[in-house]
Short mmCIF file of C-alpha atoms in Angstrom, two decimals:
data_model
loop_
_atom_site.label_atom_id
_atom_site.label_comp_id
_atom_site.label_asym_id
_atom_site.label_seq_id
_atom_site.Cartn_x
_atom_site.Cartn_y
_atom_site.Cartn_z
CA UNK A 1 -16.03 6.94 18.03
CA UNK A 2 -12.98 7.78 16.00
CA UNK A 3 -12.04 10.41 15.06
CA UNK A 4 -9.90 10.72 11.88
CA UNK A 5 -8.34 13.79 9.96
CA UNK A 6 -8.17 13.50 6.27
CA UNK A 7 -6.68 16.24 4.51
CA UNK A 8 -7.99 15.86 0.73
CA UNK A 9 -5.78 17.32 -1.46
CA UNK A 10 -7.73 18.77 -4.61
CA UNK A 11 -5.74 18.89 -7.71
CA UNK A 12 -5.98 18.59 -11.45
CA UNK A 13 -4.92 15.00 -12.64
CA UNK A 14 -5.22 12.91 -15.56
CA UNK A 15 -6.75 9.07 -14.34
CA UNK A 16 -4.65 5.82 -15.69
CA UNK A 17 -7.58 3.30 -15.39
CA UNK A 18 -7.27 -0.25 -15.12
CA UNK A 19 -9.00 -2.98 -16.72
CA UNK A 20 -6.65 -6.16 -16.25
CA UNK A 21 -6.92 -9.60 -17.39
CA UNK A 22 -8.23 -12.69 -16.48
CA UNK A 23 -6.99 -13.09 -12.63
CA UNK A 24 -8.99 -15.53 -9.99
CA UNK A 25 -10.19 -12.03 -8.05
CA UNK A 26 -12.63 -8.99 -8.01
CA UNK A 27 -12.84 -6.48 -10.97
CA UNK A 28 -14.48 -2.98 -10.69
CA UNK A 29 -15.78 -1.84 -14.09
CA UNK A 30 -14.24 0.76 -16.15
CA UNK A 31 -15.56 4.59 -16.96
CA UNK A 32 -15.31 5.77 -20.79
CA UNK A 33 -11.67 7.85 -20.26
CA UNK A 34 -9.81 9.96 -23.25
CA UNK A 35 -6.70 11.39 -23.25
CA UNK A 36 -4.82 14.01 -25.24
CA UNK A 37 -2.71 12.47 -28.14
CA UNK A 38 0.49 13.97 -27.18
CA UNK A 39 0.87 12.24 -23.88
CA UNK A 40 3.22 9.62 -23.63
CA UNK A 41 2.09 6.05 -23.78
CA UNK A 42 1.53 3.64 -20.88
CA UNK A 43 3.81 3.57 -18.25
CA UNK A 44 6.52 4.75 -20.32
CA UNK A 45 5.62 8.42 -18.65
CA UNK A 46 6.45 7.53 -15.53
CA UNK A 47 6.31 5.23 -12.22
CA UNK A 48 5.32 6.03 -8.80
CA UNK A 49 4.55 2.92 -6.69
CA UNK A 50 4.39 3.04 -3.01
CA UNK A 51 4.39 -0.48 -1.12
CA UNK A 52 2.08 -0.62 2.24
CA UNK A 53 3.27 -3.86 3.86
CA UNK A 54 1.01 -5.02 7.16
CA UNK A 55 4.34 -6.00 9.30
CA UNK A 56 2.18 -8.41 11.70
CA UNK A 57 2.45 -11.91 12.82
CA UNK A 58 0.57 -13.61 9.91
CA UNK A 59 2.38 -11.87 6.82
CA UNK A 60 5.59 -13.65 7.05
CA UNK A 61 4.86 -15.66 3.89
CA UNK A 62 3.97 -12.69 1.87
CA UNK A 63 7.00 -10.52 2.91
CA UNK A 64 9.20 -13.57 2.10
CA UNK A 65 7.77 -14.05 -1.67
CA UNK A 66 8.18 -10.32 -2.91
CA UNK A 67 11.70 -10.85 -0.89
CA UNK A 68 12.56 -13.61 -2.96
CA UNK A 69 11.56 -12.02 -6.54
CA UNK A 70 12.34 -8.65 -5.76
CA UNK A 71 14.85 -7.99 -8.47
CA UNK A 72 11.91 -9.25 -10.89
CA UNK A 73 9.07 -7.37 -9.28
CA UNK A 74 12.04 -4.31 -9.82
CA UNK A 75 12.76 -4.97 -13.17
CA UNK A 76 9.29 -5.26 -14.41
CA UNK A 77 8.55 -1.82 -12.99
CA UNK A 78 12.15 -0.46 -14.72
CA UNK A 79 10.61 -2.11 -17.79
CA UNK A 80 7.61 -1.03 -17.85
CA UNK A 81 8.58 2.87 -16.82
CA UNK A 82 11.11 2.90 -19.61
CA UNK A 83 13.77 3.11 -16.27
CA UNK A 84 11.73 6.63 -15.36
CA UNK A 85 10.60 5.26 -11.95
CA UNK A 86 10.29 5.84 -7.36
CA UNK A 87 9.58 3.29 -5.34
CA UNK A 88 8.84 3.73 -1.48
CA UNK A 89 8.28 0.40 0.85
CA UNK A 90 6.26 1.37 4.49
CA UNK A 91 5.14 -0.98 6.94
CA UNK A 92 2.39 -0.96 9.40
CA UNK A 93 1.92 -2.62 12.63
CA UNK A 94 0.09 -2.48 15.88
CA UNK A 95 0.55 -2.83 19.55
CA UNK A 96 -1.61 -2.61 23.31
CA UNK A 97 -0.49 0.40 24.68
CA UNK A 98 2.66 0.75 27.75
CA UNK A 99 1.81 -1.29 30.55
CA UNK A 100 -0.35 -4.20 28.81
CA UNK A 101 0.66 -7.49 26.85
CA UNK A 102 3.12 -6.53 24.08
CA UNK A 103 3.53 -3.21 24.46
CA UNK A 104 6.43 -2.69 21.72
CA UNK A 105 7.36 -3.97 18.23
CA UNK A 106 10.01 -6.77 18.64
CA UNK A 107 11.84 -4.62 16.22
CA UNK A 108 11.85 -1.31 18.43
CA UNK A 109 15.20 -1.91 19.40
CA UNK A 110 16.94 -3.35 16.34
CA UNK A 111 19.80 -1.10 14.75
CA UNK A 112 17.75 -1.02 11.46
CA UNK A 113 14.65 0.75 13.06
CA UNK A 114 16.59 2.93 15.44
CA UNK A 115 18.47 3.95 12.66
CA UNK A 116 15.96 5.51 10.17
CA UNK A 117 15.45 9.44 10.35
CA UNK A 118 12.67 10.32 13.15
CA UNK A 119 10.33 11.55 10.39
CA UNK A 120 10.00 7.97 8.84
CA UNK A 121 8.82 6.26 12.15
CA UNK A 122 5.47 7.47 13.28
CA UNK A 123 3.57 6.20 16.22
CA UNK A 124 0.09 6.97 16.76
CA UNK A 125 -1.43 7.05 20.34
CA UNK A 126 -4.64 8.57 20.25
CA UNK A 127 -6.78 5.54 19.92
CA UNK A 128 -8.44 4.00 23.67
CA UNK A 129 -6.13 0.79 23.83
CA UNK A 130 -3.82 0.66 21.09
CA UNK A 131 -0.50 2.49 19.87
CA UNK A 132 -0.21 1.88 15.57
CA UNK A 133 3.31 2.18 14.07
CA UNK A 134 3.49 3.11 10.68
CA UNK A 135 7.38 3.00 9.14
CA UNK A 136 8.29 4.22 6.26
CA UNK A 137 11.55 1.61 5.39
CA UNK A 138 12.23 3.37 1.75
CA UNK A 139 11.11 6.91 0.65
CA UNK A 140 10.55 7.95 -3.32
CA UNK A 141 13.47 8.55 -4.90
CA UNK A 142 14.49 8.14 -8.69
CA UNK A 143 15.98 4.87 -9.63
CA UNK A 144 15.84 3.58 -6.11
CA UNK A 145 15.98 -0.05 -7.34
CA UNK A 146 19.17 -1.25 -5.38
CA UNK A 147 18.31 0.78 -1.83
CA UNK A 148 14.99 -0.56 -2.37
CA UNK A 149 15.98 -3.97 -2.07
CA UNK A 150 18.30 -3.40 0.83
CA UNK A 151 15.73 -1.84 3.05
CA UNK A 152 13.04 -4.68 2.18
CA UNK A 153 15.48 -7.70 3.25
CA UNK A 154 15.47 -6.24 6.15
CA UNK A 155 11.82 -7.37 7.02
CA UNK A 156 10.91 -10.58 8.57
CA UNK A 157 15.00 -10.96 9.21
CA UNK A 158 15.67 -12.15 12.54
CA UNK A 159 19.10 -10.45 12.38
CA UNK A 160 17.45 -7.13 11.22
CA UNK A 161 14.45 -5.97 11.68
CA UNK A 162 11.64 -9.17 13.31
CA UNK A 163 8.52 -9.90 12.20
CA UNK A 164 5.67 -7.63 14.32
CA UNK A 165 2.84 -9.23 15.70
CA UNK A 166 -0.04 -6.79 15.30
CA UNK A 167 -2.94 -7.37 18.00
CA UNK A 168 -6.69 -8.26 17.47
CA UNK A 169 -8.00 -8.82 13.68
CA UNK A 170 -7.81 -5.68 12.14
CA UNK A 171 -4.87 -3.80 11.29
CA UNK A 172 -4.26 0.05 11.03
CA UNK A 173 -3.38 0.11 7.05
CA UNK A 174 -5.86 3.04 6.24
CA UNK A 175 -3.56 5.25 8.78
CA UNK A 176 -0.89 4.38 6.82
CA UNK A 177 -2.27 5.31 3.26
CA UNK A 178 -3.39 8.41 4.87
CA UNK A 179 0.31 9.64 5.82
CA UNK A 180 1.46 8.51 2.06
CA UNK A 181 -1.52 9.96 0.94
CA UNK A 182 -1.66 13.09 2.71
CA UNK A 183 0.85 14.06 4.86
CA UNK A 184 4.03 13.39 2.47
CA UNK A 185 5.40 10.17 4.65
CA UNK A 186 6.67 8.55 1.64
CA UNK A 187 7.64 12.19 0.26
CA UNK A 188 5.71 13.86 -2.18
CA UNK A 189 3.79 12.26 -5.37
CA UNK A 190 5.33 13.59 -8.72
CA UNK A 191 2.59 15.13 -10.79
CA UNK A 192 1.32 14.88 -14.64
CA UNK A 193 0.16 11.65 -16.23
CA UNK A 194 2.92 9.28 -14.72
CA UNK A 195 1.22 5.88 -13.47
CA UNK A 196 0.76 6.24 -9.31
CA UNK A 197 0.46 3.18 -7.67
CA UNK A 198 -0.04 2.76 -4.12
CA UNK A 199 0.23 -1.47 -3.76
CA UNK A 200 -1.19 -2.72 -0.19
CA UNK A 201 -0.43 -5.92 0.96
CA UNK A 202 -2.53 -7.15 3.84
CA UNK A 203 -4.74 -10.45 5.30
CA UNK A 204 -7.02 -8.09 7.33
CA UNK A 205 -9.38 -4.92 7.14
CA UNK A 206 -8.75 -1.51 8.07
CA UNK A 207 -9.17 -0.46 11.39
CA UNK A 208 -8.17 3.03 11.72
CA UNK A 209 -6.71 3.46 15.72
CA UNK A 210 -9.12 0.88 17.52
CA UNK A 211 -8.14 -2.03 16.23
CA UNK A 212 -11.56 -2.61 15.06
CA UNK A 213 -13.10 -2.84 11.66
CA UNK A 214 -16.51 -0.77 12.10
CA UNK A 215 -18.86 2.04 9.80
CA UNK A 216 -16.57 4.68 11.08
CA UNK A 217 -13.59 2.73 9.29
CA UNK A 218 -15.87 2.81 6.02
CA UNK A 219 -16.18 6.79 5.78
CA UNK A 220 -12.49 7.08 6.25
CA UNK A 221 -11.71 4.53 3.34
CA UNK A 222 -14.30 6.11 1.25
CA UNK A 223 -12.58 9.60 2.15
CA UNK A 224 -8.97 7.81 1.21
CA UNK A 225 -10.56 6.80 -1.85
CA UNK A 226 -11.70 10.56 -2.85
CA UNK A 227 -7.85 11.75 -1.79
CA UNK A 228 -6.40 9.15 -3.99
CA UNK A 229 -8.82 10.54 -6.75
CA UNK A 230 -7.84 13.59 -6.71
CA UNK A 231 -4.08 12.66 -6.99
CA UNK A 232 -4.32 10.29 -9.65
CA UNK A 233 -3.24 7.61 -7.67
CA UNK A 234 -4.53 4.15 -7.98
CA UNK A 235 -5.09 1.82 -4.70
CA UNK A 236 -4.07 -1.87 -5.63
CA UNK A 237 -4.90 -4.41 -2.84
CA UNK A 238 -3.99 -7.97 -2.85
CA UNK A 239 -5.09 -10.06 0.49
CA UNK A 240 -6.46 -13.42 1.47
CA UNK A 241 -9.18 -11.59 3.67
CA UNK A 242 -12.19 -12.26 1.71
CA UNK A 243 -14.70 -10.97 4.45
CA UNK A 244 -16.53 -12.53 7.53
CA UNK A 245 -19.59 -11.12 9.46
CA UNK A 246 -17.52 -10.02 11.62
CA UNK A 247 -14.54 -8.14 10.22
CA UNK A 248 -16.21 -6.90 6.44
CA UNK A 249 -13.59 -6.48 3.52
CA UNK A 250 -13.82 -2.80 4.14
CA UNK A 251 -10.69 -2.35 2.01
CA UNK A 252 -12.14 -3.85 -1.22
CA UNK A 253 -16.21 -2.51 -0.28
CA UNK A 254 -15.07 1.55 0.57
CA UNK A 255 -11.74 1.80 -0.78
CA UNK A 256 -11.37 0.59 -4.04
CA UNK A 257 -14.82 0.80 -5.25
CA UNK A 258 -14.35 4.53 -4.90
CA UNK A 259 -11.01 4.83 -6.74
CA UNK A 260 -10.69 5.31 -9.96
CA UNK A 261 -8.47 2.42 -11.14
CA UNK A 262 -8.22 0.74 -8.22
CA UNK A 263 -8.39 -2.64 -8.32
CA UNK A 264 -8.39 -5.96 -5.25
CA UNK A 265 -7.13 -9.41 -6.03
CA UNK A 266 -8.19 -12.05 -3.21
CA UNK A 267 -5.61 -14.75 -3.28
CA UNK A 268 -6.73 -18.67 -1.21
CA UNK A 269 -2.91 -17.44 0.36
CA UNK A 270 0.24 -15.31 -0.53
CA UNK A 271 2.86 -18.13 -1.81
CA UNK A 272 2.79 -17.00 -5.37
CA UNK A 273 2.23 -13.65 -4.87
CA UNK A 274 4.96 -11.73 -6.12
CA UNK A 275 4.28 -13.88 -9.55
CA UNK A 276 0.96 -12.61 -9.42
CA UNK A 277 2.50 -8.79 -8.62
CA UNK A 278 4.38 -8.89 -11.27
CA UNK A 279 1.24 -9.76 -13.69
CA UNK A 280 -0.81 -7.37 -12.25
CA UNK A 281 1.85 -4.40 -13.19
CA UNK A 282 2.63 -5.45 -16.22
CA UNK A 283 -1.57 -5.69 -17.17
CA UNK A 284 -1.91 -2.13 -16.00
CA UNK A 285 0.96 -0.45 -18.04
CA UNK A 286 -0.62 -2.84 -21.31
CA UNK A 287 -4.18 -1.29 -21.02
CA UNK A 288 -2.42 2.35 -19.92
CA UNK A 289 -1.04 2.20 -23.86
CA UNK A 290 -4.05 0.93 -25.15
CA UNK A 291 -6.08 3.52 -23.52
CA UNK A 292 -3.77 6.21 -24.04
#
């Protein structure tokens, strides 16, 4: 059995809630929600969006599309936040342990990984067979448009940092929301009634440090989804994993039916999607405004 920490922070927040537009995917539905008169109006407060990436074998056409419209999927967020924004960009990635079939990240050794500070490459070792490496490529920081695109054409770049490969179905995501979540790794969440995003991009379910997808994977997700809560934060996940018998869409069935706001678009694959990203953020500042 697994055995997870989460450390739920319990703070006073104001919820943005989303109810977005007519999009080809699943919609949660929305809670009555007030707010004061003086607060500022949609996104215009403020932006926080963190960007989980899964860095394994079968993402490279999703990593390429937000590469290619990056300066629009930046802009709309400048936009939006009224140029009052912090981005972050972390990847996560999986590996058999020393000894076994692809032991290490093709990356491990490229100058762009080595070169990151310690405390934004994490490896955890406490599951029975696997290691999971979360990376944290871009921290928060205020304007952070420009080193924001620098770190993320790094990924999938032969002569930076290669694609991972990730082992079994499932992929350790969920350890990777905790650290941003809980433990600071993308540094720490501004507070008030900005709009907190935390966008995961991923084609397969959570699997905590087994690489497998099981009930014990649901409780932590639903636990996630309390943390987030608490924060303010909003989990957006779009994936073309829409769920098998075998590996359940744990993501869309423990995470984001238990956050407020949060909200999972299932795409037939990821060719379009930083179109669709784009779209999606600019829906959820429109009904912030309206609702605020």
């Amino acid at each position: 059995m697994k055995k997870h920490i989460i450390k739920a922070l319990w703070t006073v927040c104001t919820y943005s809630l989303v109810l977005l537009g007519s999009f080809s995917c699943s919609k949660k539905e929305i809670c009555n929600y007030s707010s004061p008169e003086t607060v500022a109006q949609g996104c215009n407060a403020g932006m926080d969006v963190a960007f989980l990436v899964d860095y394994t074998g079968s993402m490279g056409a999703a990593i390429d599309s937000v590469k290619k419209e990056v300066n629009n999927i930046a802009n709309a967020i400048v936009t939006e936040s009224g140029g009052d924004y912090r981005l972050s960009l972390s990847i996560f990635d999986e590996y058999t342990k020393p000894g076994t079939e692809l032991p290490l990240p093709q990356y491990s050794n490229a100058p762009d990984y080595v070169g990151l500070p310690a405390n934004q490459k994490l490896v955890i070792s406490t599951g029975p067979t696997t290691n999971q490496y979360l990376t944290m490529m871009e921290k928060f920081a205020t304007a952070n448009k420009t080193s924001f695109s620098t770190q993320l054409a790094k990924l999938n770049n032969p002569a930076a940092m290669k694609l991972g490969a990730g082992i079994g179905g499932p992929e350790p995501g969920d350890l990777l929301l905790n650290e941003i979540l809980s433990n600071q790794f993308a540094g720490t969440w501004r507070s008030g009634n900005i709009t907190k995003l935390a966008v995961i991009i991923t084609d397969a379910p959570a699997s905590g440090d087994d690489d497998n997808a099981t009930a014990a994977d649901d409780t932590y997700l639903n636990a996630l989804a309390a943390t987030a809560n608490s924060m303010g934060i909003q989990c957006i996940l779009l994936t073309t994993f829409k769920g098998n018998p075998t590996y359940p869409a744990n993501y869309k069935l423990q995470l984001i039916a238990h956050n407020t706001g949060g909200q999972a678009y299932e795409f037939n694959s990821f060719n379009n999607i930083s179109q669709d990203l784009i779209s999606i953020i600019q829906n959820i500042c429109n009904q912030d405004k309206e609702r605020k």
